CSV table of C-alpha atoms in Angstrom, one decimal:
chain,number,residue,atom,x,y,z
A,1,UNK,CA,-35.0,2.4,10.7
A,2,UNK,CA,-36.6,-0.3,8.0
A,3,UNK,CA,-33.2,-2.2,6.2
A,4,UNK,CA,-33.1,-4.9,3.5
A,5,UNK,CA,-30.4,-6.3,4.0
A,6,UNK,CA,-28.9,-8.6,1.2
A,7,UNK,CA,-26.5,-11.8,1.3
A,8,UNK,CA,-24.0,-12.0,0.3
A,9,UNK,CA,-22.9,-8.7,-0.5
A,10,UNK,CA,-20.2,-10.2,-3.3
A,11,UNK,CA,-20.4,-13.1,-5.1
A,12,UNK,CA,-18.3,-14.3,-8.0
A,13,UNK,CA,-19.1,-18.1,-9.0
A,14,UNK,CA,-18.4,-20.3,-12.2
A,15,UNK,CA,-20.9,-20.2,-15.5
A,16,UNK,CA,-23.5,-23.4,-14.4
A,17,UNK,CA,-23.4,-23.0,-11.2
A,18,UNK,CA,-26.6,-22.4,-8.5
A,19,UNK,CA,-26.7,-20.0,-6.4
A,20,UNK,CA,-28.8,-17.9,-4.0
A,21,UNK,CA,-29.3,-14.4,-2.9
A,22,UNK,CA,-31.2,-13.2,0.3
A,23,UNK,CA,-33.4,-10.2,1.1
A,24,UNK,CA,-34.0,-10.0,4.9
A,25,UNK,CA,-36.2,-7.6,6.9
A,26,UNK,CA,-37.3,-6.8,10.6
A,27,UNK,CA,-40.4,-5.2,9.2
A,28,UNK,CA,-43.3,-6.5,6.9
A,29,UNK,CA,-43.6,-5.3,3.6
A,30,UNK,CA,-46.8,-4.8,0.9
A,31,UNK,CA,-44.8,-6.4,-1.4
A,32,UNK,CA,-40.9,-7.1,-2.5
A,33,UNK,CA,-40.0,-6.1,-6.2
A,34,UNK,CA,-36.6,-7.2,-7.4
A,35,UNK,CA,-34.0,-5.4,-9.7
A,36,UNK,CA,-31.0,-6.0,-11.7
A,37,UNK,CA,-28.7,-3.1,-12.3
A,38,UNK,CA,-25.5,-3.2,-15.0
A,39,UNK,CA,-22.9,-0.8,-15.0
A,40,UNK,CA,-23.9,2.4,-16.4
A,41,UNK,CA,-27.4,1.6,-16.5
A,42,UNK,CA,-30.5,1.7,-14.2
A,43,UNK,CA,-32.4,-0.8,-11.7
A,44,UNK,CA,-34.4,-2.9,-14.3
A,45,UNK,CA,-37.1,-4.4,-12.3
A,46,UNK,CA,-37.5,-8.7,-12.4
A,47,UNK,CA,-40.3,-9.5,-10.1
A,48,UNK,CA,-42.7,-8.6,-8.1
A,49,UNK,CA,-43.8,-10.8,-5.3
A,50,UNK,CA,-47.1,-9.9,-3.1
A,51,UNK,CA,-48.3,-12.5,-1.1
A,52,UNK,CA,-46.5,-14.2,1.8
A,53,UNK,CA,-45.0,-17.6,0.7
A,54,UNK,CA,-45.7,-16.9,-3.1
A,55,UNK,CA,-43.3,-18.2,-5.6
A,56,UNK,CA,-42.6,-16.9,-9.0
A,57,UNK,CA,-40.6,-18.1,-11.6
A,58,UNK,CA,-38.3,-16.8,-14.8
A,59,UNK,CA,-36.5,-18.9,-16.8
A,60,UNK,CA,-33.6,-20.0,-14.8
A,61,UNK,CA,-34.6,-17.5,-12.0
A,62,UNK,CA,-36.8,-18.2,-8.6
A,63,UNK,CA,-38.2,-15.8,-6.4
A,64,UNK,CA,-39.6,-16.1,-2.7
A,65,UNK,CA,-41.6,-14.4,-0.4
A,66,UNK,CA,-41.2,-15.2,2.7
A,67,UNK,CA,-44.3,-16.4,4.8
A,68,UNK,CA,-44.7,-13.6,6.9
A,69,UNK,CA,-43.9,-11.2,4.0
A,70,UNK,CA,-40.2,-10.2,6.1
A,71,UNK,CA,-37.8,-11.7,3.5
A,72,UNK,CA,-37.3,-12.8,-0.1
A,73,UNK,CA,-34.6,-15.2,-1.7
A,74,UNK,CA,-33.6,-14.9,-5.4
A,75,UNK,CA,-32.4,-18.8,-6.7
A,76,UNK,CA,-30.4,-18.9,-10.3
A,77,UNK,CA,-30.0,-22.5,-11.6
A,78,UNK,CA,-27.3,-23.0,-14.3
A,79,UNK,CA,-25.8,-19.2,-13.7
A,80,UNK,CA,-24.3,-17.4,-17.0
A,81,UNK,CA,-21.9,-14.7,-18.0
A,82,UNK,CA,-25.0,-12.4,-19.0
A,83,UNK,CA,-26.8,-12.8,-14.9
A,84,UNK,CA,-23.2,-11.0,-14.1
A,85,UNK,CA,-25.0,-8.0,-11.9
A,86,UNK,CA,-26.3,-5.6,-9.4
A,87,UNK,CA,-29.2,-7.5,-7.6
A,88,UNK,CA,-31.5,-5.0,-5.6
A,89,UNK,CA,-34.4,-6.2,-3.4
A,90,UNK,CA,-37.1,-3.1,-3.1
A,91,UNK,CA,-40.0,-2.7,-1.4
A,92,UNK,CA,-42.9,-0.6,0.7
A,93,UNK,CA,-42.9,-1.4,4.5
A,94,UNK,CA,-46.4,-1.6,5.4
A,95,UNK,CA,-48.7,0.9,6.9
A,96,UNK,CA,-46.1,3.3,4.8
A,97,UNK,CA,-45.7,5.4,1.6
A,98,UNK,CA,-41.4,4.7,1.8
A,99,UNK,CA,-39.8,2.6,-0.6
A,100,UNK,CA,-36.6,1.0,0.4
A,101,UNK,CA,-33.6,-0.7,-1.7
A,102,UNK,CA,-31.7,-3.7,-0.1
A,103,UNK,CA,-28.2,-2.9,0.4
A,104,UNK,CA,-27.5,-5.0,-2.9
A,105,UNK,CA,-25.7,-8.7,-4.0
A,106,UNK,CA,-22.9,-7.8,-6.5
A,107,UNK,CA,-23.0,-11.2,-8.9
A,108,UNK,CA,-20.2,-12.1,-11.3
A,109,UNK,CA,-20.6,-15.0,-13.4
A,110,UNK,CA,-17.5,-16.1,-14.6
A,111,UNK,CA,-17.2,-18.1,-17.6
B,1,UNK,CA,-38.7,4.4,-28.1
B,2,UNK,CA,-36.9,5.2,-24.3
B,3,UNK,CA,-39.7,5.0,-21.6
B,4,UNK,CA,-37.8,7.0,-18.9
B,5,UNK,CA,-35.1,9.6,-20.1
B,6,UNK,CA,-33.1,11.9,-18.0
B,7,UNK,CA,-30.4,14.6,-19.6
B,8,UNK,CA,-27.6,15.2,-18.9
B,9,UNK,CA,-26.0,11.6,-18.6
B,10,UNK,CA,-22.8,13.0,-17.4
B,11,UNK,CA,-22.3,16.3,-15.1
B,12,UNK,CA,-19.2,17.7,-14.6
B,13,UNK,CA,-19.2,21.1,-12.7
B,14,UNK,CA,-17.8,22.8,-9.5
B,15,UNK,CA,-18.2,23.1,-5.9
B,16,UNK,CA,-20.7,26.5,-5.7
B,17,UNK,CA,-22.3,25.9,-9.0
B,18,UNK,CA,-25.9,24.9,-9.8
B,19,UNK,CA,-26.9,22.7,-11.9
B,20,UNK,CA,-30.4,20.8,-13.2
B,21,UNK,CA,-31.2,17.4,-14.2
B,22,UNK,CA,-34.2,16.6,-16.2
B,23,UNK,CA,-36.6,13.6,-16.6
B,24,UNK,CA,-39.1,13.0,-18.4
B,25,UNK,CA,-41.5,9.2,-18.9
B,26,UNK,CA,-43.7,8.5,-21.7
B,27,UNK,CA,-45.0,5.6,-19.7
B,28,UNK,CA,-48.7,7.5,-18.8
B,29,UNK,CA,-47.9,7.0,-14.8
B,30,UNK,CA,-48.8,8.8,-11.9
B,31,UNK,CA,-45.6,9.0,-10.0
B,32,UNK,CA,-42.0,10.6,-10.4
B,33,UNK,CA,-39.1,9.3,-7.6
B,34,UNK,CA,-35.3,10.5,-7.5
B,35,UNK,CA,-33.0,8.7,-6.3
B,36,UNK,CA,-29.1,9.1,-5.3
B,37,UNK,CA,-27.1,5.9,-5.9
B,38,UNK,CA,-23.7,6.5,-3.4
B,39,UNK,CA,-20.0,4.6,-4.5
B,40,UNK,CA,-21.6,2.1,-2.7
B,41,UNK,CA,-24.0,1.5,-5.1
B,42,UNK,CA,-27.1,2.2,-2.2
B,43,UNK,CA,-29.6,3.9,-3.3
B,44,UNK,CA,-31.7,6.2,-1.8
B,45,UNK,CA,-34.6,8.1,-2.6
B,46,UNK,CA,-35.0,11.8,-2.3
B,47,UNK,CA,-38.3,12.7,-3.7
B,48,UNK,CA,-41.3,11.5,-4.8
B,49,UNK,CA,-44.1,13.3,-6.8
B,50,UNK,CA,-47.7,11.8,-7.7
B,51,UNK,CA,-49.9,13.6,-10.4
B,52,UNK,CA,-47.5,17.1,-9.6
B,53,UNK,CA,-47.8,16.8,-5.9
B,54,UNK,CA,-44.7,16.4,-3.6
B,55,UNK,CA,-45.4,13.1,-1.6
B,56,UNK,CA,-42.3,12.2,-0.3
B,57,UNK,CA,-39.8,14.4,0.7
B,58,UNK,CA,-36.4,12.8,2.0
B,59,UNK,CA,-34.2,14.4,4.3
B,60,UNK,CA,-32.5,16.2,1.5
B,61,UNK,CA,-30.4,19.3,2.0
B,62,UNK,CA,-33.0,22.4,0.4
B,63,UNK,CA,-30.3,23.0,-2.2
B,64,UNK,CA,-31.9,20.4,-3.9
B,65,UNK,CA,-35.2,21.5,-4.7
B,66,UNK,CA,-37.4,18.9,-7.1
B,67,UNK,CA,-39.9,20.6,-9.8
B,68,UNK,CA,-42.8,19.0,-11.5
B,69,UNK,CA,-44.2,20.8,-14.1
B,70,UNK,CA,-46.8,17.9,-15.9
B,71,UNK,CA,-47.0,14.4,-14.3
B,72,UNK,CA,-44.6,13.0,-17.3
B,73,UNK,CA,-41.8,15.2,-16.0
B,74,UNK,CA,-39.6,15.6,-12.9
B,75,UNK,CA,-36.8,17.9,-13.0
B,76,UNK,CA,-34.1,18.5,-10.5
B,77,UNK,CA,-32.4,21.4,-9.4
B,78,UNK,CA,-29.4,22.0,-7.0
B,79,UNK,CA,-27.9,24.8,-6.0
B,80,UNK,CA,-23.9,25.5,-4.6
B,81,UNK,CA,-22.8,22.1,-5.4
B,82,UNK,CA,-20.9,20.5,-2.6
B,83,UNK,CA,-18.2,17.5,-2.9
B,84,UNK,CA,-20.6,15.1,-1.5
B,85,UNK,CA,-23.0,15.4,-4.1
B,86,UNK,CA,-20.9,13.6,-6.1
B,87,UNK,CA,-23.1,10.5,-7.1
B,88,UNK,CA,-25.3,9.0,-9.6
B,89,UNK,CA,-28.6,10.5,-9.5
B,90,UNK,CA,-31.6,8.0,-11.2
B,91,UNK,CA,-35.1,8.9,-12.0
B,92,UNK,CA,-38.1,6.2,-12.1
B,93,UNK,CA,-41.6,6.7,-12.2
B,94,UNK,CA,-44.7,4.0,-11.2
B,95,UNK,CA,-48.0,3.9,-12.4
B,96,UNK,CA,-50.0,4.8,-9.2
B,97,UNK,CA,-48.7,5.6,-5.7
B,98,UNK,CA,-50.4,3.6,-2.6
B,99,UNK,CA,-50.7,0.5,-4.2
B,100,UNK,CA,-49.0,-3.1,-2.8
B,101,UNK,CA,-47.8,-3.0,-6.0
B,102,UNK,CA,-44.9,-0.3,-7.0
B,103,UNK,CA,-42.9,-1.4,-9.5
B,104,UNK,CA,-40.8,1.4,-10.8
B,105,UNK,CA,-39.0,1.7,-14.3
B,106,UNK,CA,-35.6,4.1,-14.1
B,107,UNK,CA,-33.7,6.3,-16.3
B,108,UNK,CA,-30.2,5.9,-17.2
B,109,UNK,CA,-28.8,8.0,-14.4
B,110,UNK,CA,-26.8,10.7,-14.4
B,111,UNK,CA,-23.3,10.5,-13.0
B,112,UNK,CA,-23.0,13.9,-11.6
B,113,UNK,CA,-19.2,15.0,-10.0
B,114,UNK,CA,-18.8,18.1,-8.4
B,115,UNK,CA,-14.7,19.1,-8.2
């Protein structure tokens, strides 16, 4: 069975504070397209990373694609009250047509 | 201008009734997904369908049976609701299927709950 599985699962942390979320994999993937989800609301995609070590930036947010395309990080500098969310990692395996969701970072940003 | 919509946003019915859920993008893409978002907020997909075509095809009880009548809509149909179908049930769509690329845009969800 392909997983993403995320770290840390919860994660409640002060406004201005860094912090980083993981996206790890046994298998390779095409690429790695990250979400944020608020309640009541669905996935809105971020980023989309495709090539092994690429970085990509927004704003206060970082993304990373691991080397040998298995794992991604997520990095937010100066957290705020409005990054408070669902983060979902997604992808296609390779040598597949499946697309599989990360089992999901919970983030509240407290002010 | 709402780029993926899906109706009903809330589902309220009981066990041994059937329902649908409809979706519809304006977005011009090829492919249609559903997906089922447990308590646990996981979400899984159930189906996928590219220009009409069923492409992926979950293991999904067959009382839930996907329809694609153009490629800008997906509906979905269940029949004799259970308990566990109790979820949040998300539509998304992509431009093209196949691609390294497949960044999907979703609907709003609808929260279905079967009592």
């Amino acid at each position: 069975t392909q997983l993403l599985e995320q770290s840390p699962q919860f994660l409640s942390i002060q406004e201005g504070e860094n912090l980083t979320v993981y996206c790890n994999s046994s298998s390779v993937f095409s690429s790695l397209q990250w979400y944020r989800q608020e309640p009541g609301e669905g996935p809105v995609l971020l980023v989309t990373v495709v090539t092994g070590g690429e970085v990509k930036k927004l704003k206060r947010l970082t993304f990373q694609f691991g080397d040998a395309r298995k794992d991604s990080s997520l990095h937010i500098t100066a957290a705020q009250p409005g990054d408070t969310g669902l983060y979902l990692c997604a992808g296609p395996p390779s040598g597949t047509y499946k697309y599989i969701f990360g089992t999901g970072t919970r983030l509240k940003v407290l002010a | 201008d709402t780029a993926v919509s899906q109706t009903p946003k809330y589902l309220v019915t009981q066990m041994g009734n059937d329902k649908s859920i409809k979706c519809e993008q304006n977005l011009g893409h090829d492919t249609m997904y559903w997906y089922k978002q447990d308590s646990k907020k996981f979400l899984k997909i159930m189906f996928s369908y590219n220009n009409k075509e069923l492409i992926i095809n979950e293991t999904v009880p067959n009382r839930f049976s996907p329809k694609s009548p153009d490629k800008a809509h997906l509906n979905l149909h269940i029949n004799s609701l259970e308990l566990g179908d109790s979820a949040v049930y998300f539509c998304a769509s992509s431009q093209d299927y196949g691609l390294r690329s497949y960044e999907q845009y979703f609907g709003p969800g609808t929260r279905l709950t079967v009592t």
